[in-house]
Short mmCIF file of C-alpha atoms and ligand atoms in Angstrom, two decimals:
data_model
loop_
_atom_site.label_atom_id
_atom_site.label_comp_id
_atom_site.label_asym_id
_atom_site.label_seq_id
_atom_site.Cartn_x
_atom_site.Cartn_y
_atom_site.Cartn_z
CA UNK A 36 0.00 0.00 0.00
CA UNK A 37 1.56 3.29 -1.10
CA UNK A 38 0.29 5.84 1.41
CA UNK A 39 2.25 8.57 -0.37
CA UNK A 40 -0.67 8.68 -2.79
CA UNK A 41 -3.47 10.92 -1.48
CA UNK A 42 -6.22 8.62 -2.79
CA UNK A 43 -4.68 5.54 -1.13
CA UNK A 44 -4.18 7.52 2.08
CA UNK A 45 -7.84 8.65 2.09
CA UNK A 46 -9.09 5.18 1.23
CA UNK A 47 -7.12 3.79 4.18
CA UNK A 48 -7.76 6.43 6.88
CA UNK A 49 -10.88 8.14 5.52
CA UNK A 50 -11.02 11.80 4.55
CA UNK A 51 -9.98 14.41 7.07
CA UNK A 52 -13.25 15.80 8.51
CA UNK A 53 -13.93 19.53 8.30
CA UNK A 54 -12.46 21.13 11.43
CA UNK A 55 -14.19 24.23 12.79
CA UNK A 56 -12.31 27.41 13.64
CA UNK A 57 -11.93 29.53 16.81
CA UNK A 58 -14.71 31.69 18.21
CA UNK A 59 -14.50 34.59 20.64
CA UNK A 60 -10.93 33.86 21.64
CA UNK A 61 -11.41 30.09 22.07
CA UNK A 62 -9.99 27.40 19.76
CA UNK A 63 -12.25 25.28 17.57
CA UNK A 64 -13.79 22.10 18.96
CA UNK A 65 -10.81 19.90 17.99
CA UNK A 66 -9.18 21.19 21.17
CA UNK A 67 -11.70 19.18 23.24
CA UNK A 68 -10.63 16.00 21.47
CA UNK A 69 -6.98 16.95 22.03
CA UNK A 70 -7.77 17.42 25.73
CA UNK A 71 -9.50 14.02 25.91
CA UNK A 72 -6.62 12.42 24.04
CA UNK A 73 -4.03 13.69 26.52
CA UNK A 74 -1.65 14.03 23.55
CA UNK A 75 1.79 15.32 24.53
CA UNK A 76 4.26 16.59 21.93
CA UNK A 77 6.73 14.07 20.53
CA UNK A 78 9.50 16.56 19.65
CA UNK A 79 11.35 16.06 22.93
CA UNK A 80 9.56 17.98 25.70
CA UNK A 81 6.29 16.00 25.87
CA UNK A 82 4.36 19.23 26.42
CA UNK A 83 0.53 18.83 26.41
CA UNK A 84 -0.65 19.78 22.91
CA UNK A 85 -4.07 21.07 23.99
CA UNK A 86 -2.40 23.50 26.42
CA UNK A 87 -0.28 24.90 23.60
CA UNK A 88 -3.37 25.29 21.39
CA UNK A 89 -5.16 27.25 24.14
CA UNK A 90 -2.06 29.38 24.76
CA UNK A 91 -1.73 30.35 21.08
CA UNK A 92 -5.39 31.35 20.74
CA UNK A 93 -5.41 33.22 24.06
CA UNK A 94 -2.23 35.03 23.16
CA UNK A 95 -3.71 36.07 19.81
CA UNK A 96 -6.92 37.26 21.49
CA UNK A 97 -5.09 39.12 24.26
CA UNK A 98 -3.10 41.11 21.74
CA UNK A 99 -6.14 41.84 19.61
CA UNK A 100 -4.21 40.04 16.93
CA UNK A 101 -7.35 39.07 15.06
CA UNK A 102 -8.51 42.60 14.42
CA UNK A 103 -4.99 43.58 13.33
CA UNK A 104 -5.07 40.73 10.82
CA UNK A 105 -2.23 39.02 12.64
CA UNK A 106 -3.60 35.52 12.81
CA UNK A 107 -1.65 32.61 14.31
CA UNK A 108 0.90 30.61 12.36
CA UNK A 109 1.49 26.85 12.44
CA UNK A 110 4.86 25.15 11.96
CA UNK A 111 5.37 21.39 11.60
CA UNK A 112 8.85 20.74 12.94
CA UNK A 113 10.25 17.96 10.76
CA UNK A 114 13.86 19.13 11.13
CA UNK A 115 14.92 16.10 13.16
CA UNK A 116 18.10 17.74 14.40
CA UNK A 117 19.12 14.77 16.57
CA UNK A 118 21.53 12.68 14.47
CA UNK A 119 20.41 9.48 16.23
CA UNK A 120 16.75 10.05 15.32
CA UNK A 121 15.07 8.96 12.10
CA UNK A 122 11.42 8.71 13.12
CA UNK A 123 10.20 11.92 11.48
CA UNK A 124 11.96 11.16 8.19
CA UNK A 125 10.54 7.61 8.13
CA UNK A 126 7.06 8.89 8.96
CA UNK A 127 7.16 11.50 6.20
CA UNK A 128 8.74 9.16 3.69
CA UNK A 129 5.92 6.61 4.10
CA UNK A 130 3.00 8.69 5.23
CA UNK A 131 3.40 12.39 4.40
CA UNK A 132 -0.36 13.06 4.17
CA UNK A 133 -1.02 12.09 7.77
CA UNK A 134 1.44 14.76 8.96
CA UNK A 135 -0.05 17.29 6.53
CA UNK A 136 -3.57 16.40 7.74
CA UNK A 137 -2.44 17.29 11.26
CA UNK A 138 -1.11 20.63 10.02
CA UNK A 139 -4.42 21.36 8.23
CA UNK A 140 -6.53 20.39 11.26
CA UNK A 141 -4.39 22.38 13.70
CA UNK A 142 -4.38 25.45 11.43
CA UNK A 143 -8.18 25.28 11.19
CA UNK A 144 -8.75 25.00 14.93
CA UNK A 145 -6.39 27.96 15.55
CA UNK A 146 -7.74 30.04 12.69
CA UNK A 147 -4.26 30.22 11.15
CA UNK A 148 -3.92 31.58 7.64
CA UNK A 149 -0.46 30.28 7.02
CA UNK A 150 1.31 27.05 7.88
CA UNK A 151 4.81 25.73 7.27
CA UNK A 152 6.51 22.39 7.29
CA UNK A 153 10.22 22.76 8.10
CA UNK A 154 12.63 20.11 6.85
CA UNK A 155 16.36 20.63 7.11
CA UNK A 156 18.15 21.70 3.96
CA UNK A 157 19.47 18.81 1.89
CA UNK A 158 17.13 16.20 3.40
CA UNK A 159 16.06 13.41 1.03
CA UNK A 160 12.44 13.70 2.21
CA UNK A 161 12.03 17.17 0.68
CA UNK A 162 11.03 15.59 -2.65
CA UNK A 163 8.41 13.30 -1.05
CA UNK A 164 6.78 16.18 0.81
CA UNK A 165 6.92 18.47 -2.24
CA UNK A 166 5.00 15.85 -4.25
CA UNK A 167 2.49 15.28 -1.44
CA UNK A 168 1.82 19.02 -1.14
CA UNK A 169 1.27 19.28 -4.88
CA UNK A 170 -1.52 16.65 -4.67
CA UNK A 171 -3.43 18.43 -1.92
CA UNK A 172 -5.89 21.25 -1.91
CA UNK A 173 -5.83 22.41 1.70
CA UNK A 174 -7.90 25.37 2.95
CA UNK A 175 -4.70 26.75 4.49
CA UNK A 176 -1.52 27.28 2.48
CA UNK A 177 1.21 24.92 3.71
CA UNK A 178 4.66 26.03 2.61
CA UNK A 179 7.69 23.74 2.71
CA UNK A 180 10.71 25.59 4.13
CA UNK A 181 14.26 24.30 4.44
CA UNK A 182 16.27 25.96 7.23
CA UNK A 183 19.96 25.09 7.62
CA UNK A 184 20.81 21.64 8.95
CA UNK A 185 22.09 22.95 12.29
CA UNK A 186 21.22 21.26 15.57
CA UNK A 187 19.87 24.41 17.22
CA UNK A 188 18.03 25.67 14.11
CA UNK A 189 15.30 23.12 14.89
CA UNK A 190 14.62 24.70 18.29
CA UNK A 191 11.20 26.36 18.08
CA UNK A 192 12.22 30.02 18.45
CA UNK A 193 15.03 29.45 15.91
CA UNK A 194 12.52 28.03 13.42
CA UNK A 195 10.22 31.04 13.85
CA UNK A 196 13.26 33.32 13.51
CA UNK A 197 14.37 31.63 10.29
CA UNK A 198 10.92 31.70 8.70
CA UNK A 199 10.34 35.33 9.70
CA UNK A 200 13.81 36.85 9.31
CA UNK A 201 15.94 34.25 7.52
CA UNK A 202 18.25 33.54 10.49
CA UNK A 203 18.03 30.11 12.14
CA UNK A 204 19.31 31.03 15.60
CA UNK A 205 17.29 30.76 18.83
CA UNK A 206 15.86 34.04 20.09
CA UNK A 207 16.09 34.93 23.78
CA UNK A 208 12.92 35.47 25.73
CA UNK A 209 10.57 35.05 22.76
CA UNK A 210 8.15 32.21 23.28
CA UNK A 211 6.69 31.31 19.88
CA UNK A 212 3.16 30.79 21.25
CA UNK A 213 3.23 34.51 22.10
CA UNK A 214 5.64 35.96 19.54
CA UNK A 215 6.78 33.58 16.83
CA UNK A 216 6.95 34.11 13.06
CA UNK A 217 6.94 37.89 12.45
CA UNK A 218 5.77 38.24 16.07
CA UNK A 219 2.57 36.29 15.43
CA UNK A 220 1.43 33.66 17.94
CA UNK A 221 2.91 30.47 16.52
CA UNK A 222 2.16 26.82 17.25
CA UNK A 223 5.27 24.70 16.64
CA UNK A 224 4.58 20.97 16.75
CA UNK A 225 6.80 18.04 15.92
CA UNK A 226 5.98 16.09 12.72
CA UNK A 227 4.95 12.99 14.70
CA UNK A 228 2.69 15.11 16.92
CA UNK A 229 1.04 16.42 13.73
CA UNK A 230 0.37 12.86 12.54
CA UNK A 231 -1.32 12.08 15.88
CA UNK A 232 -3.43 15.25 15.49
CA UNK A 233 -4.45 14.04 12.00
CA UNK A 234 -5.69 10.78 13.53
CA UNK A 235 -7.38 12.40 16.55
CA UNK A 236 -9.29 14.71 14.17
CA UNK A 237 -10.73 11.56 12.56
CA UNK A 238 -11.14 9.08 15.39
CA UNK A 239 -11.35 11.26 18.51
CA UNK A 240 -9.49 11.69 21.77
CA UNK A 241 -10.89 8.59 23.50
CA UNK A 242 -9.72 6.36 20.68
CA UNK A 243 -6.20 7.83 21.00
CA UNK A 244 -6.12 7.42 24.79
CA UNK A 245 -7.29 3.79 24.63
CA UNK A 246 -3.63 2.74 24.57
CA UNK A 247 -0.62 4.10 26.38
CA UNK A 248 -0.37 5.37 29.94
CA UNK A 249 -2.79 7.69 31.77
CA UNK A 250 -0.11 10.39 32.07
CA UNK A 251 1.16 9.87 28.51
CA UNK A 252 -1.51 8.23 26.32
CA UNK A 253 -1.21 6.92 22.79
CA UNK A 254 1.56 5.38 20.77
CA UNK A 255 4.95 6.80 19.96
CA UNK A 256 7.74 6.21 17.47
CA UNK A 257 11.12 5.03 18.73
CA UNK A 258 14.39 5.18 16.78
CA UNK A 259 16.35 2.14 18.01
CA UNK A 260 20.02 1.82 17.06
CA UNK A 261 23.36 0.44 18.20
CA UNK A 262 23.98 -3.21 19.04
CA UNK A 263 20.54 -4.57 18.13
CA UNK A 264 19.92 -7.06 15.36
CA UNK A 265 17.28 -5.02 13.54
CA UNK A 266 17.82 -1.31 14.14
CA UNK A 267 15.11 1.01 12.87
CA UNK A 268 11.99 2.93 13.79
CA UNK A 269 9.14 1.13 15.53
CA UNK A 270 5.78 2.28 16.86
CA UNK A 271 4.88 1.17 20.38
CA UNK A 272 2.24 2.05 22.95
CA UNK A 273 3.69 4.49 25.49
CA UNK A 274 4.59 2.36 28.52
CA UNK A 275 5.80 -0.68 26.57
CA UNK A 276 8.58 -2.49 28.49
CA UNK A 277 12.00 -1.56 27.11
CA UNK A 278 12.85 -5.28 27.04
CA UNK A 279 9.95 -5.76 24.61
CA UNK A 280 11.25 -2.96 22.37
CA UNK A 281 14.62 -4.72 22.21
CA UNK A 282 12.84 -8.01 21.41
CA UNK A 283 10.96 -6.32 18.58
CA UNK A 284 14.36 -5.35 17.21
CA UNK A 285 15.33 -9.05 17.38
CA UNK A 286 17.48 -8.68 20.49
CA UNK A 287 21.03 -7.54 21.04
CA UNK A 288 23.63 -8.19 18.40
CA UNK A 289 26.53 -7.68 20.80
CA UNK A 290 27.45 -6.42 24.23
CA UNK A 291 26.32 -2.92 25.16
CA UNK A 292 28.13 -0.67 27.66
CA UNK A 293 25.08 1.54 28.26
CA UNK A 294 22.02 3.10 26.68
CA UNK A 295 21.68 6.62 25.33
CA UNK A 296 18.09 7.81 25.77
CA UNK A 297 16.66 10.92 24.10
CA UNK A 298 19.68 11.66 21.89
CA UNK A 299 22.59 14.09 22.32
CA UNK A 300 20.42 16.39 24.40
CA UNK A 301 19.32 13.34 26.42
CA UNK A 302 20.83 11.08 29.09
CA UNK A 303 22.83 7.87 29.50
CA UNK A 304 21.36 5.01 31.52
CA UNK A 305 22.91 1.70 32.58
CA UNK A 306 21.60 -1.34 30.74
CA UNK A 307 20.21 -2.94 33.93
CA UNK A 308 18.23 0.17 34.90
CA UNK A 309 16.78 0.75 31.45
CA UNK A 310 15.91 -2.87 30.72
CA UNK A 311 13.76 -2.85 33.87
CA UNK A 312 11.93 0.33 32.76
CA UNK A 313 8.95 1.03 30.54
CA UNK A 314 9.12 3.39 27.55
CA UNK A 315 7.23 6.31 29.09
CA UNK A 316 8.46 9.74 30.21
CA UNK A 317 7.98 8.88 33.91
CA UNK A 318 9.45 5.40 33.89
CA UNK A 319 12.50 6.34 31.78
CA UNK A 320 13.06 9.39 34.02
CA UNK A 321 12.90 7.17 37.12
CA UNK A 322 15.66 5.05 35.54
CA UNK A 323 17.75 8.22 35.10
CA UNK A 324 17.03 8.75 31.39
CA UNK A 325 14.89 10.99 29.23
CA UNK A 326 12.54 9.73 26.55
CA UNK A 327 12.94 13.00 24.56
CA UNK A 328 12.31 12.58 20.86
CA UNK A 329 12.13 8.78 21.20
CA UNK A 330 15.78 7.77 20.79
CA UNK A 331 17.24 4.56 22.17
CA UNK A 332 20.87 3.75 21.37
CA UNK A 333 22.59 0.66 22.79
CA UNK A 334 26.28 1.63 22.73
CA UNK A 335 28.67 -0.99 21.38
CA UNK A 336 30.87 -2.11 24.31
CA UNK A 337 33.84 -2.48 21.97
CA UNK A 338 34.10 1.30 21.60
CA UNK A 339 35.43 3.64 24.29
CA UNK A 340 32.35 5.38 25.74
CA UNK A 341 34.43 8.31 26.96
CA UNK A 342 35.89 8.89 23.54
CA UNK A 343 32.38 8.69 22.04
CA UNK A 344 31.04 11.21 24.55
CA UNK A 345 34.00 13.56 23.91
CA UNK A 346 33.43 13.42 20.13
CA UNK A 347 29.75 14.22 20.47
CA UNK A 348 30.47 16.98 23.02
CA UNK A 349 32.80 18.70 20.51
CA UNK A 350 30.10 18.35 17.86
CA UNK A 351 27.43 19.82 20.14
CA UNK A 352 29.79 22.72 20.99
CA UNK A 353 30.26 23.40 17.27
CA UNK A 354 26.50 23.21 16.61
CA UNK A 355 25.60 25.98 19.07
CA UNK A 356 24.73 29.45 17.84
CA UNK A 357 27.57 30.88 19.96
CA UNK A 358 25.39 33.68 21.28
CA UNK A 359 25.50 32.95 25.02
CA UNK A 360 28.37 32.35 27.45
CA UNK A 361 27.52 28.70 28.25
CA UNK A 362 27.68 27.80 24.55
CA UNK A 363 30.59 30.02 23.54
CA UNK A 364 32.91 29.12 26.38
CA UNK A 365 31.31 26.40 28.52
CA UNK A 366 30.65 23.66 25.96
CA UNK A 367 34.10 23.83 24.28
CA UNK A 368 35.75 23.67 27.74
CA UNK A 369 33.68 20.64 28.72
CA UNK A 370 34.59 18.91 25.46
CA UNK A 371 38.30 19.67 26.06
CA UNK A 372 38.04 18.24 29.59
CA UNK A 373 36.50 15.09 28.15
CA UNK A 374 39.37 14.72 25.66
CA UNK A 375 41.80 14.62 28.57
CA UNK A 376 39.67 12.14 30.55
CA UNK A 377 39.23 9.92 27.47
CA UNK A 378 43.02 9.92 26.98
CA UNK A 379 45.63 7.89 28.83
CA UNK A 380 46.99 10.64 31.08
CA UNK A 381 43.80 11.59 32.90
CA UNK A 382 44.09 12.78 36.51
CA UNK A 383 41.41 12.91 39.21
CA UNK A 384 41.73 16.72 39.07
CA UNK A 385 40.51 16.61 35.44
CA UNK A 386 37.37 14.78 36.57
CA UNK A 387 36.82 17.28 39.40
CA UNK A 388 37.24 20.20 36.98
CA UNK A 389 34.67 18.75 34.59
CA UNK A 390 32.21 18.06 37.40
CA UNK A 391 32.63 21.61 38.71
CA UNK A 392 32.06 23.12 35.25
CA UNK A 393 28.92 21.14 34.40
CA UNK A 394 26.47 23.12 36.59
CA UNK A 395 27.92 26.40 35.30
CA UNK A 396 26.42 25.93 31.84
CA UNK A 397 22.99 24.81 33.03
CA UNK A 398 19.93 27.12 33.09
CA UNK A 399 22.03 29.99 31.74
CA UNK A 400 21.56 29.78 27.98
CA UNK A 401 19.04 31.45 25.72
CA UNK A 402 17.75 27.97 24.90
CA UNK A 403 18.12 24.48 26.35
CA UNK A 404 21.07 23.45 24.15
CA UNK A 405 23.72 23.75 26.90
CA UNK A 406 21.41 22.04 29.45
CA UNK A 407 20.90 19.03 27.17
CA UNK A 408 24.61 18.77 26.40
CA UNK A 409 25.53 19.01 30.09
CA UNK A 410 23.05 16.24 30.90
CA UNK A 411 24.51 14.08 28.12
CA UNK A 412 28.02 14.54 29.60
CA UNK A 413 27.07 14.38 33.30
CA UNK A 414 25.09 11.15 32.98
CA UNK A 415 27.95 9.62 30.95
CA UNK A 416 30.37 10.36 33.79
CA UNK A 417 28.02 8.49 36.13
CA UNK A 418 27.09 5.51 33.92
CA UNK A 419 30.66 5.01 32.67
CA UNK A 420 32.40 5.61 36.01
CA UNK A 421 34.16 2.23 35.85
CA UNK A 422 35.64 3.25 32.50
CA UNK A 423 36.69 6.62 33.98
CA UNK A 424 38.52 4.71 36.74
CA UNK A 425 40.33 2.63 34.09
CA UNK A 426 41.42 5.76 32.26
CA UNK A 427 42.71 7.26 35.51
CA UNK A 428 44.96 4.19 35.73
CA UNK A 429 46.11 4.71 32.15
CA UNK A 430 44.00 1.92 30.59
CA UNK A 431 41.12 1.90 28.11
CA UNK A 432 38.73 -1.05 27.68
CA UNK A 433 38.00 -0.35 24.01
CA UNK A 434 38.85 -3.18 21.65
CA UNK A 435 38.32 -1.11 18.52
CA UNK A 436 39.37 2.37 17.50
CA UNK A 437 36.15 2.64 15.45
CA UNK A 438 33.34 4.99 16.39
CA UNK A 439 29.65 4.30 16.98
CA UNK A 440 27.62 7.48 17.46
CA UNK A 441 26.81 9.42 14.26
CA UNK A 442 27.72 13.05 13.80
CA UNK A 443 27.13 15.04 10.66
CA UNK A 444 30.33 16.96 9.94
CA UNK A 445 32.35 18.61 12.70
CA UNK A 446 32.26 22.41 12.92
CA UNK A 447 34.56 24.60 15.03
CA UNK A 448 33.09 26.04 18.23
CA UNK A 449 31.55 29.36 17.22
CA UNK A 450 33.60 31.54 19.58
CA UNK A 451 34.35 34.85 17.86
CA UNK A 452 31.69 34.58 15.17
CA UNK A 453 28.35 33.96 16.86
CA UNK A 454 25.43 33.04 14.64
CA UNK A 455 27.58 32.61 11.52
CA UNK A 456 26.28 30.17 8.89
CA UNK A 457 22.70 30.08 10.16
CA UNK A 458 21.06 31.57 7.03
C1 FMN B 249 18.46 22.59 20.78
C2 FMN B 249 17.09 22.07 20.49
C3 FMN B 249 16.85 21.33 19.35
C4 FMN B 249 15.56 20.87 19.05
N1 FMN B 249 15.36 20.12 17.91
C5 FMN B 249 14.11 19.67 17.63
C6 FMN B 249 13.88 18.91 16.44
O1 FMN B 249 14.79 18.60 15.66
N2 FMN B 249 12.59 18.51 16.17
C7 FMN B 249 11.53 18.82 17.02
O2 FMN B 249 10.39 18.46 16.74
N3 FMN B 249 11.75 19.51 18.16
C8 FMN B 249 13.01 19.96 18.46
N4 FMN B 249 13.21 20.70 19.60
C9 FMN B 249 12.03 21.02 20.43
C10 FMN B 249 11.31 22.25 19.84
O3 FMN B 249 11.91 23.43 20.34
C11 FMN B 249 9.82 22.26 20.19
O4 FMN B 249 9.69 22.16 21.58
C12 FMN B 249 9.03 21.15 19.52
O5 FMN B 249 9.18 21.17 18.11
C13 FMN B 249 7.55 21.30 19.88
O6 FMN B 249 6.82 20.23 19.32
P1 FMN B 249 6.00 19.20 20.21
O7 FMN B 249 5.25 20.00 21.25
O8 FMN B 249 5.12 18.53 19.22
O9 FMN B 249 6.99 18.29 20.85
C14 FMN B 249 14.49 21.16 19.92
C15 FMN B 249 14.74 21.88 21.10
C16 FMN B 249 16.02 22.33 21.38
C17 FMN B 249 16.27 23.08 22.66
S1 SF4 B 250 22.17 28.67 24.63
FE1 SF4 B 250 23.54 28.27 22.90
S2 SF4 B 250 22.27 27.52 21.23
FE2 SF4 B 250 20.92 28.41 22.79
S3 SF4 B 250 20.61 30.53 22.15
FE3 SF4 B 250 22.38 30.57 23.50
S4 SF4 B 250 24.16 30.27 22.18
FE4 SF4 B 250 22.37 29.72 21.00
#
């Protein structure tokens, strides 16, 4: 079944029903189904979607935006900045119309005149989505935009900034639901969230909430990689045991030294803790991880985890917009500390210095980029403490000099030229 064809898609799911618009400062009735569904965004933060919808409409009404002709804007975030994630690309490659249905339904309930789908420049799914858009005749214009393939350009204020002003850097203090694209109230939702909205508009909130967990209903996509026999993207009910997810990927293909959850802005968890957990925000958090954008990476035990973490830390430092102190100076220093610890001449004082620097970058940036990177590094120091002890004695357990975690081209840390190359 080729769901990229609109007629096949509509034959399979049924046509998207007509969605009514907002009235006297309240969203259209789809918001009640979103409330019943309990849908939480799948872009990383798991923020309740209905709350965002209310916030956008209230913000528009409070600023008399309607009378000024400044209606809300909708953005589908299909940037998928996390290199270890492939769920949004797979979803759009196989089922672009479901995501676009969600955009149409959300735009209608907000009374938006304009909607965008943002896919990073150079992505192979641009062609698929271009063809899907050409087949459709939506009441709202959906424009495909291609911001630069930078990690922080997929943050929501950066997306609004790029669409409005052509610069894909995060903007301090501007929350898109209040002041997004050209200062209009803007609803930014992840591509997978949009697909769930497309289904809820058809089948209702109760249907959606009939699986999953009370605090996080529905299904979710998980990008599973590393030492598993069948890596890929799978859909599971929220709350599925992690052991079952690994079984669905045909088990481990080798020994793993630890799990990365949530990607490079996420957290490391020991295999024992995570295998006892369920794939839900609460259960993964209780195990010390973060479900984030649905990333699960079983790290190959043959590689040096400290070297892997140092490589990614340098990459994350180079991906920042270089606008704030924690990104300009903090992240490069943390990555340099990790280089020393991952080497053969590490001293306990190097570990102490890193641990002292970690809190200095947290909660101090214009966006959450430094916080996520610090969590990625801090949890690695905890989960791989036995490996740190080996390195302090001048040994490394790695049996290969190969690397495991993907990074897309290393850039220098942007000290001295903040915001360069974000157009
Ligand atoms: C540095 C950074 C990078 C992000 N990258 C993405 C991304 O690639 N895709 C995405 O959907 N959300 C990303 N987010 C989260 C977005 O800012 C935003 O919260 C999300 O798109 C909202 O959608 P949701 O409510 O459906 O989850 C990122 C956040 C940060 C701080
Ligand atoms: S914290 Fe980093 S990525 Fe975020 S706005 Fe500041 S410099 Fe840019």
